[in-house]
Amino acid sequence: MRTQPRSVAEEYLAQTPGSRALYERAERVMPGGTTRTSVYHPPYPLYAARGEGCRVWDVDGTRRLDLVVNYTAMIAGHAHPAVVHAIQEQAALGTSFAAANAHEVDLAAELVERVPSVEKVRFTNSGTEATMMALRLARAHTGREKFAKAEGGYHGSHDLVQVSTRVDLEHGGPEDAPIATPDAVGTLSYALETAVVIPFNDAAAATRILDRNAGELAAVIVEPIMGAGGMIPADPEYLQALRVACDRHGIMLIFDEVISFRVARGGAQERYGITPDLTTLGKVIGGGLPVAAFGGRAGVMDVLDPRRPDFLPQAGTLNGHPLGMAAGLATLKLLTPAAYAELERLGERSREGLRAVFAEHQVAATVTGDASLFQVHLTPGPVRNHRDSRRGDAAQLRDFVLGLTNRGVLLNMRGMGAMSTPVTDAEVDELLEAADAVLTAARQPA
Ligand code: PMP
């Protein structure tokens, strides 16, 4: 007879035999059984069988509330009928061509109409390619080679941005003068020399560093809401200080809105009232298909115009893919002003509700985020930059998240969550009740 309650890990193992079986097969054919590091977590990830609205069913048939929504991408939830219809309609007409297509023009026009800084836009297949192209364009436009990035900022997986993303608190240097650190084995020493690292949310220190390096900088790239680094909104004053420094020195200001575009019709740049020179977009603009984009002032984007003798080429077999363009457009059409207001209201309720639950259980926690986005940090806070987030107890947080998974609610292992349009107050209640139950159970010895 069982006298002790199951540990969180034991409960997960008991609930997920189908995922375990798939993982054992996967492990033989893929390193660590995965093709995407961010989906892996110990002991093994869930394998999804299907999704509908804000629910995901795993291969064992267990239904859970999905608040990860593929790392914020699925803003209209899974298998939204309008998105499915758009994809099916186009799939029946052919999936990819060596030709331009009408959906591509429609989605470009929609983005230009929405995003203040975007007068012209180009599509890519991933956020990684979007930031790679935006940085290359900035180099082509300015004739300079280096760029500045905020410590903790994540801009995808190309070589140049594999710097100071996950900061080692011991080796990162002073908080107001961070040093460029490699993200992982394989980071180029060239990348460490090319990236100038500025602190996030410290306008004075960032300005000092930009002034010192101005002559060499093509761009400053920053997320208006730092996503992977902790879902931490930038102060508008910080973004404004970057804007001023960039104007002073002829540096291109790039907002990486791959995540933050979802906070308002025109993205965080509209919400916070600061207009960059270039913007990168991804996730929601593809409605769950591999679509991203970069755009900006016409005068800068026209460097890509193939009618020019010295233009910057942009290749990509699947760029402007008609399925992705159709799915993205169908998704954006669902995002009315009322939809954004509701996403924000539910996001705010989630943040406030989680703060109250942690306070009730006397667990030191900080909940960051804005609009439809939130993240839990197990630290008293405040959490204003990535270093603050790293001070949280990551192992305890993973236990909390796995506990939620066992109770039918999915966050990512860093404690990040996002609202989607199918979420209602009932789902927020479900999140808060599950959090309360996990914290209650954590008090009992396992
Ligand atoms: N920029 C930001 C801000 C991101 O959050 C991400 C992905 N999470 C990327 C760029 C890279 O996008 P992708 O994964 O599509 O390459």
XYZ file of C-alpha atoms and ligand atoms in Angstrom:
462
model
C 0.000 0.000 0.000
C 1.195 3.462 -0.849
C 1.697 5.546 2.274
C 3.410 8.562 0.717
C 2.048 10.858 -1.966
C 3.777 10.511 -5.326
C 6.495 12.998 -6.163
C 5.834 15.374 -9.038
C 8.195 13.389 -11.292
C 6.615 10.043 -10.361
C 3.172 11.399 -11.129
C 4.366 12.667 -14.538
C 5.848 9.249 -15.369
C 2.602 7.559 -14.352
C 0.478 9.862 -16.517
C 2.561 9.754 -19.699
C 3.493 6.195 -20.804
C 2.764 7.004 -24.453
C 5.102 9.996 -24.446
C 7.727 7.885 -22.745
C 7.477 5.178 -25.418
C 7.857 7.746 -28.191
C 10.750 9.373 -26.398
C 12.546 6.037 -26.129
C 12.232 5.612 -29.900
C 13.196 9.254 -30.528
C 16.301 8.996 -28.420
C 17.720 6.370 -30.758
C 17.398 8.577 -33.836
C 17.796 12.146 -32.557
C 20.350 13.495 -30.070
C 18.544 13.572 -26.733
C 15.390 12.487 -28.558
C 14.648 16.025 -29.686
C 14.896 18.364 -32.619
C 14.164 21.516 -30.636
C 15.995 22.173 -27.384
C 13.237 24.365 -25.994
C 10.693 21.546 -26.122
C 12.873 19.090 -24.216
C 12.595 18.846 -20.452
C 13.449 16.034 -18.066
C 12.428 13.258 -17.790
C 11.053 13.612 -21.356
C 8.689 15.993 -23.121
C 5.012 15.456 -23.760
C 4.167 14.269 -27.264
C 1.145 16.128 -28.602
C -1.510 14.285 -30.571
C -3.864 17.150 -31.320
C -4.974 20.607 -30.320
C -8.231 22.492 -30.403
C -8.771 25.986 -29.051
C -6.660 26.383 -25.913
C -6.532 22.606 -25.299
C -3.900 20.065 -26.256
C -4.273 16.291 -26.067
C -1.130 14.239 -25.596
C -0.612 10.802 -27.151
C -2.099 9.181 -24.033
C -5.322 11.089 -24.648
C -4.868 13.441 -21.680
C -6.364 16.870 -22.306
C -4.582 19.910 -20.883
C -5.025 23.675 -20.889
C -2.268 24.986 -23.175
C -0.865 28.296 -21.962
C 2.397 27.889 -23.875
C 0.623 27.988 -27.252
C 3.860 27.120 -29.004
C 5.901 29.743 -27.239
C 3.233 32.451 -27.732
C 2.733 31.781 -31.458
C -0.792 30.310 -31.450
C -2.672 33.457 -30.491
C -5.973 32.176 -31.955
C -5.511 28.772 -30.322
C -5.137 25.457 -32.102
C -6.992 24.459 -35.253
C -9.084 27.625 -35.428
C -11.674 26.911 -38.138
C -10.831 30.075 -40.096
C -7.127 29.229 -40.110
C -7.725 25.579 -40.970
C -9.978 26.662 -43.811
C -7.388 29.086 -45.210
C -4.717 26.382 -45.133
C -6.952 23.725 -46.700
C -8.111 26.031 -49.433
C -4.570 26.928 -50.427
C -3.209 23.380 -49.987
C -5.701 22.148 -52.561
C -4.366 24.739 -54.991
C -0.731 23.736 -54.513
C 1.709 24.254 -51.710
C 4.676 26.096 -53.138
C 5.736 27.733 -56.357
C 8.698 29.524 -57.885
C 6.413 32.514 -58.208
C 5.021 35.263 -56.022
C 1.477 34.857 -54.696
C -1.475 37.010 -53.743
C -1.547 35.970 -50.043
C 1.977 37.303 -49.729
C 0.899 40.731 -50.965
C -2.154 40.711 -48.666
C -0.158 39.775 -45.562
C 2.531 42.364 -46.390
C -0.159 45.044 -46.783
C -1.750 44.022 -43.471
C 1.573 44.306 -41.621
C 2.413 47.656 -43.229
C -0.989 48.947 -42.219
C -0.565 47.773 -38.608
C 3.034 48.329 -37.563
C 4.101 51.989 -37.221
C 7.731 51.473 -38.329
C 6.969 49.135 -41.223
C 6.577 50.842 -44.605
C 7.901 47.844 -46.497
C 8.375 44.246 -45.429
C 10.026 40.989 -46.508
C 9.163 37.456 -45.366
C 11.403 34.691 -44.034
C 10.682 31.232 -42.595
C 11.860 31.852 -39.046
C 12.568 34.609 -36.577
C 16.195 33.552 -36.780
C 16.374 34.454 -40.455
C 14.447 37.674 -39.829
C 16.995 38.996 -37.307
C 19.872 37.743 -39.469
C 18.511 39.685 -42.447
C 17.657 42.794 -40.398
C 21.215 42.935 -39.050
C 22.661 42.364 -42.518
C 20.454 45.101 -43.915
C 21.598 47.461 -41.165
C 25.214 46.696 -42.073
C 24.513 47.265 -45.753
C 22.718 50.546 -45.012
C 25.265 52.006 -42.589
C 28.505 50.491 -43.866
C 29.357 49.501 -40.258
C 29.819 45.966 -38.943
C 29.101 45.724 -35.228
C 25.776 45.763 -33.455
C 24.618 46.171 -29.882
C 22.278 43.777 -28.140
C 20.753 43.761 -24.689
C 22.062 41.259 -22.195
C 19.584 38.380 -21.976
C 18.067 39.256 -25.357
C 17.202 36.281 -27.564
C 17.172 36.819 -31.312
C 17.220 33.289 -32.681
C 19.942 30.801 -33.424
C 22.211 32.276 -36.102
C 25.871 32.740 -35.254
C 25.977 36.488 -34.669
C 23.356 36.499 -31.916
C 24.675 33.566 -29.891
C 26.090 36.015 -27.396
C 25.055 36.909 -23.811
C 21.642 35.307 -24.173
C 21.731 33.192 -21.054
C 24.007 35.083 -18.775
C 26.270 33.395 -16.338
C 25.966 35.525 -13.207
C 29.603 34.887 -12.319
C 31.211 35.690 -15.666
C 28.973 38.354 -17.143
C 30.944 41.320 -15.740
C 29.409 44.313 -13.942
C 25.652 44.684 -14.358
C 25.994 48.157 -15.890
C 28.894 47.159 -18.182
C 28.215 43.560 -19.217
C 30.808 41.625 -21.155
C 29.973 39.524 -24.210
C 29.812 35.871 -23.183
C 29.396 32.838 -25.473
C 25.994 31.151 -25.317
C 27.337 27.657 -25.838
C 30.100 25.561 -27.262
C 30.548 26.562 -30.890
C 30.017 30.309 -30.443
C 32.385 32.139 -32.801
C 35.005 34.368 -31.240
C 34.106 36.681 -34.135
C 30.558 36.882 -32.743
C 31.902 37.918 -29.330
C 33.877 40.722 -30.997
C 30.963 41.826 -33.161
C 28.305 42.100 -30.452
C 28.453 44.988 -28.005
C 26.367 44.068 -24.982
C 24.250 46.708 -23.258
C 22.260 46.274 -20.037
C 18.478 45.967 -20.336
C 16.337 48.622 -18.622
C 19.315 50.771 -17.613
C 19.073 53.758 -19.957
C 22.079 55.670 -18.636
C 24.487 52.716 -18.787
C 23.221 51.605 -22.214
C 23.612 55.137 -23.582
C 27.170 55.364 -22.244
C 28.109 52.124 -24.008
C 26.421 53.156 -27.260
C 28.183 56.550 -27.214
C 31.539 54.842 -26.673
C 31.073 52.385 -29.579
C 29.001 54.607 -31.859
C 31.349 54.797 -34.846
C 31.360 51.025 -35.276
C 27.689 50.221 -34.680
C 25.321 49.417 -37.536
C 22.411 48.537 -35.254
C 20.985 48.161 -31.801
C 18.680 45.157 -31.569
C 16.339 44.837 -28.598
C 13.096 43.129 -27.653
C 10.540 45.660 -26.350
C 9.439 42.791 -24.105
C 12.379 40.531 -23.357
C 10.898 37.086 -24.021
C 13.237 34.137 -23.465
C 15.203 36.265 -20.982
C 12.225 36.396 -18.607
C 9.191 38.049 -20.252
C 10.255 41.428 -18.954
C 8.802 44.603 -20.468
C 11.242 47.370 -21.330
C 10.539 50.729 -19.744
C 9.364 53.072 -22.489
C 12.033 55.494 -21.165
C 14.710 52.882 -21.860
C 13.498 52.354 -25.424
C 13.292 56.116 -25.875
C 16.895 56.501 -24.683
C 17.981 53.900 -27.258
C 16.017 55.806 -29.903
C 17.787 59.051 -29.012
C 21.263 57.450 -28.972
C 20.613 55.742 -32.324
C 19.450 59.029 -33.866
C 22.512 60.812 -32.518
C 24.899 58.319 -34.093
C 23.090 57.171 -37.245
C 22.576 53.666 -35.813
C 19.613 51.547 -36.961
C 17.295 50.754 -34.051
C 15.812 47.274 -34.515
C 12.901 46.097 -32.381
C 12.716 42.325 -32.315
C 8.961 41.885 -31.968
C 8.865 38.163 -32.742
C 7.061 37.715 -29.402
C 5.933 41.227 -28.472
C 3.970 41.888 -31.666
C 1.084 40.020 -30.032
C 0.522 42.735 -27.363
C -1.256 45.200 -29.665
C -2.465 45.610 -33.226
C 0.747 47.426 -34.100
C 2.953 45.526 -31.665
C 4.800 46.807 -28.606
C 6.122 49.772 -30.598
C 2.565 51.026 -30.857
C 1.765 50.184 -27.227
C 4.902 51.871 -25.843
C 4.958 54.686 -28.387
C 8.515 54.347 -29.714
C 9.205 53.733 -33.396
C 12.301 51.789 -34.432
C 13.958 51.874 -37.870
C 13.518 48.144 -38.470
C 11.239 45.532 -36.926
C 11.409 41.756 -36.888
C 8.225 39.724 -36.599
C 7.417 36.023 -36.330
C 5.254 33.579 -34.404
C 1.651 34.914 -34.607
C 2.082 36.332 -38.126
C 2.248 32.785 -39.513
C -0.765 31.398 -37.672
C 1.276 28.345 -36.614
C 3.193 27.899 -39.857
C 6.859 28.807 -40.367
C 6.595 32.508 -41.206
C 8.555 35.498 -39.990
C 9.327 38.916 -41.425
C 11.480 41.987 -41.214
C 10.421 45.439 -42.239
C 11.035 49.127 -41.810
C 11.360 52.486 -43.459
C 11.052 52.345 -47.229
C 14.375 54.130 -47.687
C 16.166 51.397 -45.747
C 14.194 48.400 -47.059
C 14.805 49.534 -50.638
C 18.411 48.356 -50.247
C 16.816 44.952 -51.014
C 15.270 46.155 -54.274
C 16.631 43.890 -57.043
C 16.210 46.675 -59.589
C 19.142 48.442 -57.940
C 22.618 47.658 -59.243
C 24.095 47.158 -55.755
C 21.118 45.595 -53.978
C 21.211 43.188 -51.025
C 19.866 39.801 -52.145
C 17.475 37.759 -50.009
C 17.073 34.120 -50.975
C 14.879 31.338 -49.534
C 13.104 28.528 -51.356
C 10.097 28.787 -49.064
C 9.982 32.565 -48.467
C 6.451 33.900 -48.794
C 5.111 30.343 -48.689
C 1.429 30.520 -49.700
C 0.195 28.231 -46.888
C 1.943 30.300 -44.242
C 0.826 33.579 -45.784
C -2.798 32.382 -45.881
C -2.680 31.073 -42.295
C -1.058 34.275 -41.035
C -3.567 36.494 -42.730
C -6.511 34.431 -41.432
C -5.073 34.715 -37.909
C -4.492 38.477 -38.032
C -8.048 39.006 -39.279
C -9.306 37.421 -36.032
C -7.366 39.908 -33.922
C -9.822 42.762 -33.607
C -9.378 45.592 -31.070
C -11.891 43.757 -28.843
C -9.807 40.570 -29.049
C -6.653 42.438 -27.959
C -8.542 44.040 -25.049
C -9.795 40.646 -23.857
C -6.359 39.009 -24.200
C -4.964 41.813 -22.079
C -7.689 41.600 -19.435
C -7.142 37.849 -19.037
C -3.359 38.313 -18.980
C -3.694 40.887 -16.212
C -6.033 38.588 -14.247
C -3.519 35.746 -14.591
C -0.619 37.877 -13.361
C -2.575 39.333 -10.446
C -4.097 35.952 -9.575
C -0.737 34.177 -9.565
C 0.775 36.903 -7.375
C -2.058 36.389 -4.900
C -1.656 32.591 -4.879
C 2.095 32.806 -4.222
C 1.519 35.406 -1.496
C -1.080 33.192 0.168
C 1.415 30.329 0.258
C 4.184 32.669 1.392
C 6.353 31.703 -1.563
C 8.695 34.477 -2.737
C 7.707 34.982 -6.364
C 7.544 37.728 -8.970
C 5.219 37.644 -11.957
C 6.327 39.700 -14.939
C 4.769 40.337 -18.330
C 2.456 42.679 -20.155
C -0.858 42.363 -22.005
C -1.358 38.666 -22.856
C 2.074 37.507 -21.619
C 3.285 36.426 -18.200
C 6.158 34.656 -16.489
C 6.644 33.384 -12.962
C 10.048 33.887 -11.303
C 10.730 32.282 -7.939
C 12.551 35.261 -6.497
C 11.304 38.169 -4.367
C 12.262 40.483 -7.255
C 11.990 43.022 -8.624
C 12.709 41.388 -11.999
C 13.800 44.160 -14.359
C 16.385 42.349 -16.441
C 17.647 38.870 -17.258
C 20.068 38.772 -14.323
C 17.188 39.391 -11.926
C 15.333 36.510 -13.562
C 18.382 34.212 -13.239
C 18.394 34.833 -9.500
C 15.155 32.845 -9.292
C 15.152 29.199 -8.228
C 15.029 27.413 -11.600
C 14.833 23.851 -10.209
C 11.932 24.675 -7.904
C 10.216 26.447 -10.781
C 10.535 23.361 -13.027
C 8.945 21.314 -10.244
C 6.111 23.831 -10.008
C 5.561 23.691 -13.783
C 5.669 19.884 -13.885
C 3.185 19.901 -10.998
C 0.880 22.112 -13.083
C 1.324 19.749 -16.043
C 0.202 16.855 -13.855
C -2.858 18.911 -12.950
C -3.672 19.645 -16.560
C -2.163 23.094 -17.146
C 0.811 23.711 -19.447
C 3.355 26.503 -18.947
C 6.881 26.334 -20.293
C 9.631 25.170 -17.956
C 10.727 28.737 -17.293
C 7.231 29.545 -16.015
C 6.099 31.436 -19.109
C 2.496 31.575 -20.261
C 0.407 33.383 -22.857
C -3.268 33.975 -23.412
C -4.941 32.961 -26.663
C -8.346 34.058 -27.927
C -10.137 30.813 -26.866
C -9.140 31.439 -23.204
C -11.920 32.710 -20.935
C -12.176 33.481 -17.203
C -12.891 29.787 -16.601
C -9.440 28.865 -17.938
C -7.747 31.537 -15.822
C -9.574 30.061 -12.806
C -8.252 26.660 -13.828
C -4.676 28.006 -13.882
C -5.033 29.660 -10.473
C -6.683 26.615 -8.867
C -3.971 24.342 -10.261
C -1.243 26.686 -8.957
C -2.874 26.679 -5.535
C -3.102 22.865 -5.549
C 0.557 22.456 -6.591
C 1.761 24.804 -3.847
C -0.446 23.036 -1.283
C 0.927 19.634 -2.323
C 4.500 20.955 -2.219
C 4.077 21.500 1.518
C 3.376 17.800 2.113
C 6.530 15.686 2.218
C 6.740 13.507 -0.902
N 13.478 36.667 -31.692
C 12.742 36.480 -30.592
C 12.408 37.652 -29.730
C 12.272 35.194 -30.283
O 11.553 35.004 -29.179
C 12.564 34.137 -31.155
C 12.065 32.725 -30.907
N 11.541 32.440 -29.702
C 13.350 34.392 -32.282
C 13.775 35.683 -32.530
C 13.710 33.298 -33.237
O 12.608 32.856 -33.920
P 12.590 31.377 -34.564
O 12.507 30.428 -33.427
O 11.381 31.398 -35.432
O 13.856 31.245 -35.329
